[in-house]
XYZ file of C-alpha atoms in Angstrom:
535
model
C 76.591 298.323 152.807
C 79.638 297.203 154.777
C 77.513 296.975 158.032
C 75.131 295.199 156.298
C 77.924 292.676 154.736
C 79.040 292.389 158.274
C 75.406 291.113 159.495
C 74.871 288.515 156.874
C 78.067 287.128 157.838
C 76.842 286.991 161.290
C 73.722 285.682 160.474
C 76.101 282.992 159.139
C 78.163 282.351 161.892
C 74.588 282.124 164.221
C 73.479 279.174 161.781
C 76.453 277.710 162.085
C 76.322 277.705 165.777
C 72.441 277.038 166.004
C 72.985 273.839 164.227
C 75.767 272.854 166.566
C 73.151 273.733 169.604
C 70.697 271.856 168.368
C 68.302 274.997 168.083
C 67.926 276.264 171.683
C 64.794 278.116 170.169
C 62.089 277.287 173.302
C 58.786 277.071 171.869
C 58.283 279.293 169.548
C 59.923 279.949 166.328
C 63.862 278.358 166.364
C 66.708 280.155 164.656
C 66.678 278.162 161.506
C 62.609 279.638 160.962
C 64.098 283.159 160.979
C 67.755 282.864 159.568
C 67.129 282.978 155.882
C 68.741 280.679 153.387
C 68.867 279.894 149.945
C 67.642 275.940 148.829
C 68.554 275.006 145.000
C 66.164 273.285 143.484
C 65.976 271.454 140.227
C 65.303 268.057 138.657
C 68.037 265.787 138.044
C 70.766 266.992 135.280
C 69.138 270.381 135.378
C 72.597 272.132 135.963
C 72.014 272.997 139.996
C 76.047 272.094 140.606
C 77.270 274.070 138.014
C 74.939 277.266 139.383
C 76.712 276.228 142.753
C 80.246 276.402 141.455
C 79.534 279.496 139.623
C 77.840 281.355 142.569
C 81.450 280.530 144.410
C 83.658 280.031 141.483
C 84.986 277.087 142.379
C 84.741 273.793 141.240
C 84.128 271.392 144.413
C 80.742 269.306 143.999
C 80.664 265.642 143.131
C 79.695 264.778 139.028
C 78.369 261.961 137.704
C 75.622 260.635 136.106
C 72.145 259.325 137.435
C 71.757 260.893 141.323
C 74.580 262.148 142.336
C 73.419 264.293 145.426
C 72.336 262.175 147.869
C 72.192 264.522 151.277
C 71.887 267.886 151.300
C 74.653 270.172 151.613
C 74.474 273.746 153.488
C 77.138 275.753 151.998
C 78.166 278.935 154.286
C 79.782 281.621 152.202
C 81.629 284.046 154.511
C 83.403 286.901 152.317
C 86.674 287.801 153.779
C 89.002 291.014 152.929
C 91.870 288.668 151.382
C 93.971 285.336 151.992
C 93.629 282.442 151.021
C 90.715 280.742 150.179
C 89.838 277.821 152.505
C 87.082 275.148 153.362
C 85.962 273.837 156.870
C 83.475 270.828 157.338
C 81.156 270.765 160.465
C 81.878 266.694 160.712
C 85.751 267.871 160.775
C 86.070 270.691 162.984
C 89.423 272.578 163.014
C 90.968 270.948 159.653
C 90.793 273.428 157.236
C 90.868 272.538 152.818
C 92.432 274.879 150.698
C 92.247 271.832 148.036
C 88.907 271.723 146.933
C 89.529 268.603 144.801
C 90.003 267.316 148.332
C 86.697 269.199 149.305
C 84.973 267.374 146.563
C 86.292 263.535 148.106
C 85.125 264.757 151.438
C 81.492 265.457 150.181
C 81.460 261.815 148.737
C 83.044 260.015 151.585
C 80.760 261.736 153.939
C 77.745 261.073 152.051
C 78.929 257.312 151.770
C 79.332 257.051 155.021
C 75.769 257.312 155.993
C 74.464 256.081 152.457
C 76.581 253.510 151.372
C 77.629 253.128 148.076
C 74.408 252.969 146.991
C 71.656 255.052 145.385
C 69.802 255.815 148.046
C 69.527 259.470 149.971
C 69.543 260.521 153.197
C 67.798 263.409 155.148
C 71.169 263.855 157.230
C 72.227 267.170 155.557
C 76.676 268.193 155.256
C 77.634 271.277 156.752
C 80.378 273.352 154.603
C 81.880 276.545 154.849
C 84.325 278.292 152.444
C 86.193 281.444 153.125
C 86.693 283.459 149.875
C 87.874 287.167 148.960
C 85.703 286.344 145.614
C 82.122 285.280 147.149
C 78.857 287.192 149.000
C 77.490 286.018 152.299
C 75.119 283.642 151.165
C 73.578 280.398 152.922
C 73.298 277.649 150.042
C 71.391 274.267 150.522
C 72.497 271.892 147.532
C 69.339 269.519 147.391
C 68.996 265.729 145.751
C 67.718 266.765 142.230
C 63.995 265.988 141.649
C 63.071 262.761 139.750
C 59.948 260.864 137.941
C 60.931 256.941 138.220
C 63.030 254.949 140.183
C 65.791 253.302 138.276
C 68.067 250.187 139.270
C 69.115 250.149 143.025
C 66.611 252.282 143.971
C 63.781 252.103 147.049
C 59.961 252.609 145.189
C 59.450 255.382 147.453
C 63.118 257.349 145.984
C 60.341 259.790 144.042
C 58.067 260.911 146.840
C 61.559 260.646 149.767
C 63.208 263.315 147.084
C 60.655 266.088 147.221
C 59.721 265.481 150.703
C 62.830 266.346 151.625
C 63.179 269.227 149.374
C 60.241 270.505 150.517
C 60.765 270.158 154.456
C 63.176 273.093 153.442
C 61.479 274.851 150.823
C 58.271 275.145 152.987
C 59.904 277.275 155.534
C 58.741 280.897 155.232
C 62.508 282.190 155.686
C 63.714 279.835 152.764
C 64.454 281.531 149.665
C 63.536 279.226 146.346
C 66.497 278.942 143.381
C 64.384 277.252 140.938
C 66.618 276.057 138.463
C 64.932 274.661 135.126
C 66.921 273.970 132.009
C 66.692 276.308 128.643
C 65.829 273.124 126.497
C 62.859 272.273 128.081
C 59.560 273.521 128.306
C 59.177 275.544 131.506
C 55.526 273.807 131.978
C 57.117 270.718 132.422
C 59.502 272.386 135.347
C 59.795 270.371 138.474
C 61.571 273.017 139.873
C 58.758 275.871 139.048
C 56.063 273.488 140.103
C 57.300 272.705 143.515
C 57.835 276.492 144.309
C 54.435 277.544 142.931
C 53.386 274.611 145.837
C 54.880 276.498 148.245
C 55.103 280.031 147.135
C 51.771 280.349 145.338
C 52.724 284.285 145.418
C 55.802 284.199 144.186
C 57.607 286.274 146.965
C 60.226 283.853 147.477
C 60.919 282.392 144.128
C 63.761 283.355 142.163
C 63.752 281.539 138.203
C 67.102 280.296 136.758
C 67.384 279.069 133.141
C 70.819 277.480 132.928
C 71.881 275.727 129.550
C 70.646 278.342 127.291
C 74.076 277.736 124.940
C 72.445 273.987 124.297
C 69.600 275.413 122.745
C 68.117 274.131 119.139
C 69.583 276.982 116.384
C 66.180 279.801 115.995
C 64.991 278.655 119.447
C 65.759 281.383 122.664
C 64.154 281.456 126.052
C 63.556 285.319 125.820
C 59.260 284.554 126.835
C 60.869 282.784 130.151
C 63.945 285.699 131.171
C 61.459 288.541 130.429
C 58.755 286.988 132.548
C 55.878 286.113 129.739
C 55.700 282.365 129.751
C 55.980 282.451 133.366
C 56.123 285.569 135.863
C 57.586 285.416 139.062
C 58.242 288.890 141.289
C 61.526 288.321 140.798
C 63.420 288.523 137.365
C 64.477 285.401 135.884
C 68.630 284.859 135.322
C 69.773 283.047 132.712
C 73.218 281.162 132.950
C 75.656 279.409 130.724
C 77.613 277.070 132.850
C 80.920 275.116 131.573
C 80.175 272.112 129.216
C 81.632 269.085 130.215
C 84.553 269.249 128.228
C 85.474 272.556 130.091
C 85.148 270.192 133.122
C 87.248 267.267 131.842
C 90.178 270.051 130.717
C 89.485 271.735 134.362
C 89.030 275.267 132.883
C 89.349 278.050 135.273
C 86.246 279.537 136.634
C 87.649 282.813 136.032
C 87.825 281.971 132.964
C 84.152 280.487 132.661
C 82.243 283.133 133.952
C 84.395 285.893 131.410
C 83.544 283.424 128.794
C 79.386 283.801 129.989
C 79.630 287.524 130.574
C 81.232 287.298 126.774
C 78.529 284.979 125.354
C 75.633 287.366 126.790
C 77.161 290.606 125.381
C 77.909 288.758 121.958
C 74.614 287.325 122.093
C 71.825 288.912 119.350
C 69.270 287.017 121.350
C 70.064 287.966 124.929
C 72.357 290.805 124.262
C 69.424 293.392 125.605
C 69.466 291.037 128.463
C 73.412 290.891 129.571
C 73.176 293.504 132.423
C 70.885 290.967 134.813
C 72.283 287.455 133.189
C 74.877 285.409 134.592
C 76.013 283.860 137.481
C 77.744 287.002 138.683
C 74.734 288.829 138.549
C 72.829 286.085 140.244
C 74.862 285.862 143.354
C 74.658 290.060 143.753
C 71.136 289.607 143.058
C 70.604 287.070 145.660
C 72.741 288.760 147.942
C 70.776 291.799 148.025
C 67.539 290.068 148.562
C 68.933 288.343 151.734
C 69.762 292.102 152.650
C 66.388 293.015 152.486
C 65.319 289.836 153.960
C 67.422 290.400 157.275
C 66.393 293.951 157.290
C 62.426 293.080 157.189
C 63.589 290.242 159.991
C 65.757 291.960 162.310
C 63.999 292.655 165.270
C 62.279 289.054 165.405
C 66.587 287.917 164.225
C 67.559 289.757 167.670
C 65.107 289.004 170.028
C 65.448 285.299 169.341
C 69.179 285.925 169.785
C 68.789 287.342 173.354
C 65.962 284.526 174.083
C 68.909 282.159 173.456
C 71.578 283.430 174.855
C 69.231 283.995 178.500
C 68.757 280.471 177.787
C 72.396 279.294 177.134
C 73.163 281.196 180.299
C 70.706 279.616 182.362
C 72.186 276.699 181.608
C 75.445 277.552 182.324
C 74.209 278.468 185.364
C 72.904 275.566 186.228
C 76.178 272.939 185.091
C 78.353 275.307 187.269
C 81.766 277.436 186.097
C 84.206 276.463 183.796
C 86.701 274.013 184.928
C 90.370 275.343 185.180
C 93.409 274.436 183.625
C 95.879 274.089 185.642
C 96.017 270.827 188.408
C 95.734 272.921 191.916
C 92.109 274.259 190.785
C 91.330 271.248 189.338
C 91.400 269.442 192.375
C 89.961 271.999 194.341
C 87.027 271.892 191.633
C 86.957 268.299 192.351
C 86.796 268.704 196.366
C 83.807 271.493 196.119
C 82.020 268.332 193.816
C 82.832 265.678 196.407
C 81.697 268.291 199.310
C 78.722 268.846 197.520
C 77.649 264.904 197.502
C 78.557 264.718 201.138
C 76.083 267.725 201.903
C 73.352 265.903 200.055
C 74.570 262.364 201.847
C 74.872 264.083 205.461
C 70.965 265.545 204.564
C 69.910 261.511 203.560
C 71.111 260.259 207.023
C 70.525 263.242 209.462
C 67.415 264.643 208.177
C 65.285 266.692 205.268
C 65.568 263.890 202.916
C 64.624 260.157 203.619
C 67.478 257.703 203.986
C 67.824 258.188 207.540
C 64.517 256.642 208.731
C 65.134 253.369 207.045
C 68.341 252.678 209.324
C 65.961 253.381 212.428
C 63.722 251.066 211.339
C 66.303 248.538 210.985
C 66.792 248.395 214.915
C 63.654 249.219 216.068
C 61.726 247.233 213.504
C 63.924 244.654 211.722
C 66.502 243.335 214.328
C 63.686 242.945 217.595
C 61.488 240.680 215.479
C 64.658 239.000 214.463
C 65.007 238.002 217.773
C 61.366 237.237 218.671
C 62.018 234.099 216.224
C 64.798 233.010 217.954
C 64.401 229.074 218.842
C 65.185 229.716 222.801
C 62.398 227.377 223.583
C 63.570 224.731 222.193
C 67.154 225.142 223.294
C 66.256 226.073 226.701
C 63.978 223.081 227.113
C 64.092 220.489 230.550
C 66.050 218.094 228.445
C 68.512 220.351 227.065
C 69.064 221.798 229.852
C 70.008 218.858 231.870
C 72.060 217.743 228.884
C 73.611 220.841 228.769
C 74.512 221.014 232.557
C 75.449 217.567 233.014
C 77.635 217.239 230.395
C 79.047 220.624 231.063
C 79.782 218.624 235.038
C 81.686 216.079 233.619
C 82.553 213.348 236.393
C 82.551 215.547 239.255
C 78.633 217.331 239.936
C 78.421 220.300 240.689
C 78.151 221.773 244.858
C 76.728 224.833 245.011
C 75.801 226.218 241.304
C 76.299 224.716 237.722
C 78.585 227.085 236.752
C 80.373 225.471 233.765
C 76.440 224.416 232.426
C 74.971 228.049 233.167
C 78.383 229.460 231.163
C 77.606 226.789 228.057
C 73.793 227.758 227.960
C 74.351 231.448 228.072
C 77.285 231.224 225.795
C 74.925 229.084 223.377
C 71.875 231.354 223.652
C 73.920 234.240 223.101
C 75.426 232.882 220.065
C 71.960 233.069 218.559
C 72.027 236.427 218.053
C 75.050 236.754 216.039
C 72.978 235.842 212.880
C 70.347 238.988 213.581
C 73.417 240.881 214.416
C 74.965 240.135 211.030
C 71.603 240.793 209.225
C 71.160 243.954 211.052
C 74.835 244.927 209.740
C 73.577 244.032 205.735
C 70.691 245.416 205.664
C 72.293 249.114 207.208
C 75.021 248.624 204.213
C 72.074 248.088 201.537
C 70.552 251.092 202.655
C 73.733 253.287 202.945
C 74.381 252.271 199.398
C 70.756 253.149 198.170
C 71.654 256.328 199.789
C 74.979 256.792 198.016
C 73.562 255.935 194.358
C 70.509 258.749 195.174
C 72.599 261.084 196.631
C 75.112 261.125 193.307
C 71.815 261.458 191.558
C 70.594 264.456 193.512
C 73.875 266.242 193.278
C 73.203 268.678 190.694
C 76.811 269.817 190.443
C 77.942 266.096 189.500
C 75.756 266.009 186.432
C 78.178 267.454 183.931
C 80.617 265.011 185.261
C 79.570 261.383 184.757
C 83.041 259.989 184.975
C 83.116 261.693 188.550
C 80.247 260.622 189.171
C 81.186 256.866 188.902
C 84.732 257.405 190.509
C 82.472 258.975 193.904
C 80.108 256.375 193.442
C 82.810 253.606 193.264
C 85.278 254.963 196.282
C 81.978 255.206 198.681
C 80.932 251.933 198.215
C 84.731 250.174 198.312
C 84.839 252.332 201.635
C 81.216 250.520 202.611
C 82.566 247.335 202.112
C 85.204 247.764 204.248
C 83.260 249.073 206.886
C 80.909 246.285 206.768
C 83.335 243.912 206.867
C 84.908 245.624 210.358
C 81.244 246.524 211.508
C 80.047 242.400 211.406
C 84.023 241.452 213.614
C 82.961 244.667 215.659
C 78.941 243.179 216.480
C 80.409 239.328 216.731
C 82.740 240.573 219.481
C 80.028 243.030 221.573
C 77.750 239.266 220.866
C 80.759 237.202 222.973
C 81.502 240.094 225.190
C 78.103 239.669 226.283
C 78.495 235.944 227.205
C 81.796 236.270 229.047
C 80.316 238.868 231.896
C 79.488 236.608 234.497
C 79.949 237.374 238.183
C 79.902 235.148 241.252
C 77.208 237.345 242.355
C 74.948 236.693 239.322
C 75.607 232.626 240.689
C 74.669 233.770 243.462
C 72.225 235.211 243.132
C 70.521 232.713 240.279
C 70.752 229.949 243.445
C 68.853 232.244 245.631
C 65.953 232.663 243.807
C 62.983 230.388 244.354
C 61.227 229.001 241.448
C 58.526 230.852 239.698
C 55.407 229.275 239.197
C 52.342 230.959 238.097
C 50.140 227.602 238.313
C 49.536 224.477 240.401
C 52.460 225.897 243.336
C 52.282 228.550 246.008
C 55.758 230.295 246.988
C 55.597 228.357 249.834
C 55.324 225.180 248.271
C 58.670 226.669 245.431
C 60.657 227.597 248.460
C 60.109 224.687 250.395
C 61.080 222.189 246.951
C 63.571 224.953 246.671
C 65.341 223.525 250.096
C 64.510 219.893 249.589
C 65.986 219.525 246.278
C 69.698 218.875 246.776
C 71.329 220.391 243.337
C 74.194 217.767 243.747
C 72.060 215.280 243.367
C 73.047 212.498 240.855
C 69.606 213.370 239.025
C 68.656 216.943 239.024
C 64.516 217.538 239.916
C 62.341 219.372 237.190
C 61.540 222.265 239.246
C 65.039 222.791 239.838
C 66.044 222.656 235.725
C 63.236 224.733 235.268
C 64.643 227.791 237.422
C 67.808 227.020 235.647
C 66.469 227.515 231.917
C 64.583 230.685 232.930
């Protein structure tokens, strides 16, 4: 029995911790199909609070009139050897309650904050635990009591959104039914009863509760419902007497309450035959040993879904990487393995086995040549720009041998065309080494658990890529003028020497002899002669 005690309060603990996993369940049946549970179910008024705060024996739900439940609530009840008793929220991790008035305000402001103070209900369901000496391991689900008609401040649809929501828990096969229906009325009229005949046509997983039974007309009893002849179910009915709401307004002990039901049921000439199997004490044994039997029946399917998970948890873990360290030195050296990491993936980009690489190639054998195809040298190296060029480059004083100062001023103007390719060529490398940084981040599977990283690596590559642009255009501009400053006197020389090159009208005899004629200190300067000068 104590083993067994011990599983259903792991069983507890697992849907705790499935619900904070979000269900790692793969594709077949997910830990909240095969964890069972107990859902409370009852139309509005029908006592299902009061069966709640008996079950735990303390008083901690929200009261009130009209629709007072508004989410559902998943009440954990771990039994613990002794202490004190205490409450713990999933919202509020690591805050525990041992004031359960306070627990009470939390359940409201919680279900406020996604409802508003309003009537309507929401599908979002509060996670609660309490840790008690005096409860059973039991999984409770507190549902939005069934209703008939929408009143004021209420959607049209508040009938149909109630019992679709009770019944996206009810329906599950692990789900045990609390079907809680009130002594004063007529058990054919039970919301509760009709819903779970819905779902569990058999029976199996239907257990009856008749609270209120101390509000019932004088020479009227519900014995045809507790011993199963107005209705049966496989399971005996209970039958309750919860606190009236005087009890409630003087805050009288629970203790007290349920000694005060035990006493009305042995007192009772009625139910007296009954007392052994009534009560709320009897009810939470009762359910407690069906979820026994229930995790019994379900163990093997309970464990291998267990180990499914936890290969799959592990996987993952696998896959993010180690825990991160504490202290600063590993830390650091954590965050050097990540940045070596990206620079593997970066080096593989640029040298080879993923593309990156091939688009900086293409930007100098591709890009930059027909760049330069489109440079306007015909036009600047024209017969009248030329002659502009060299005579104004003469000044006063022509020229004897070789326009030197006009050959310098053509090349160095020529040249200077290139620096906008050069520049372009420069951009278009950094665009690409960029694209290559953001995919490389992206490909880095050991960054992905670390998105600030990610952006800090991201942000120091490209501040270091705009600096290097910024010294790679000074570093082109100055290879650009380095290239118009190497002039020798034997390139003069030899640019004198040669004779003109003419592929039509003129024979090489006929270019050398204008060649000798021409006189290139002549006040005006022949065509043939500007011609050898622009090629």
């Amino acid at each position: 029995m104590a083993t067994m005690t011990s599983l259903i309060g792991l069983i507890n603990k697992i849907q705790r911790a499935c619900t904070v996993l979000g269900d790692h369940g793969g594709q077949g049946m997910s830990l909240w199909e095969v964890l069972p549970s107990v859902a409370v179910v009852g139309g509005q008024s029908s006592g299902k609070s009061s069966v709640l705060e008996s079950i735990v024996g303390r008083d901690f739900l929200p009261r009130g009139s009209g629709i007072v439940t508004r989410r559902s609530l998943v009440l954990q009840l771990h039994q613990i050897e002794s202490g004190t008793e205490y409450a713990e929220f999933l919202h509020a991790p690591r805050k525990r309650f041992t004031d359960f008035a306070a627990v009470r305000k939390e359940i409201s402001d919680e279900t406020d904050r996604i409802t508003g103070k309003t009537k309507q209900i929401s599908n979002v369901p509060i996670h609660l635990s309490i840790y008690s000496p005096h409860v059973v391991n039991l999984t409770l689900i507190d549902l939005p009591g069934l209703t008939k008609v929408a009143v004021e401040g209420q959607s049209e649809t508040i009938v149909s959104d109630i019992e679709n929501m009770v019944r996206s828990y009810v329906e599950k096969p692990n789900c045990i039914i609390l079907a809680i229906s009130p002594a004063n009325q007529d058990i054919a009229t039970s919301d509760a009863i009709k819903l779970a005949r819905d779902v569990d046509p058999s029976g199996e997983r239907t257990f009856g509760v008749v609270t209120k039974l101390d509000l019932m007309d004088k020479g009227t009893n519900a014995v045809d419902v507790l011993e199963g002849r107005a209705y049966r179910l496989q399971h005996p009915w209970v039958g309750v007497v919860n606190r009236s709401q005087a009890d409630i307004n003087k805050n009288v002990d629970m203790i007290f309450a349920r000694r005060k039901e035990r006493e009305y049921f042995e007192t009772s000439l009625d139910y007296g035959h009954l007392a052994s199997r009534m009560g709320s004490e009897y009810l939470a044994k009762l359910l407690s040993e069906h979820l026994e039997l229930v995790i019994r029946q379900r163990i093997p399917s309970i464990i291998a879904l267990i180990n499914k998970t936890i290969d799959e948890l592990n996987a993952e873990l696998d896959r993010i990487g180690r825990p991160v360290a504490a202290d600063g030195a590993a830390q650091l050296y954590t965050i050097l393995e990540l940045c070596r990491a990206f620079d593997r993936v970066f080096k593989e980009h640029l040298d080879g086995g993923r593309p990156g690489g091939d688009r900086i190639f293409g930007v100098f054998d591709n890009q930059l040549p027909a760049a330069l195809k489109k440079l306007p040298f015909d036009r600047y190296l024209s017969l009248k720009n030329v002659q502009k060029v060299v005579t104004e480059a003469d000044g006063y004083q022509p020229h004897l041998i070789a326009p030197e100062q006009g050959y310098r001023r053509l090349i160095e103007g020529a040249i200077s065309y290139f620096k906008g390719p050069a520049e372009a060529s420069v951009d278009a490398v950094h665009f690409v080494l960029k694209e290559l940084v953001r995919k490389s981040i992206a490909e880095t599977q050991e960054l992905k658990r670390f998105p600030t990283l990610q952006t800090d690596i991201a942000t120091a590559a490209n501040e270091a890529l705009e600096k290097f642009r910024d010294e790679s255009r000074k570093t082109v501009l100055r290879l650009v003028e380095m290239e118009s400053s190497y002039l020798t006197a034997d390139f003069f020389r030899k640019l004198n020497a040669e004779p003109e090159k003419i592929t039509g009208k003129k024979s090489s005899a006929e270019a050398e002899k204008n060649a000798k004629t021409e006189s290139p200190s002549g006040e005006r300067l022949s065509e043939s002669y500007l011609r050898r000068i622009g090629i």
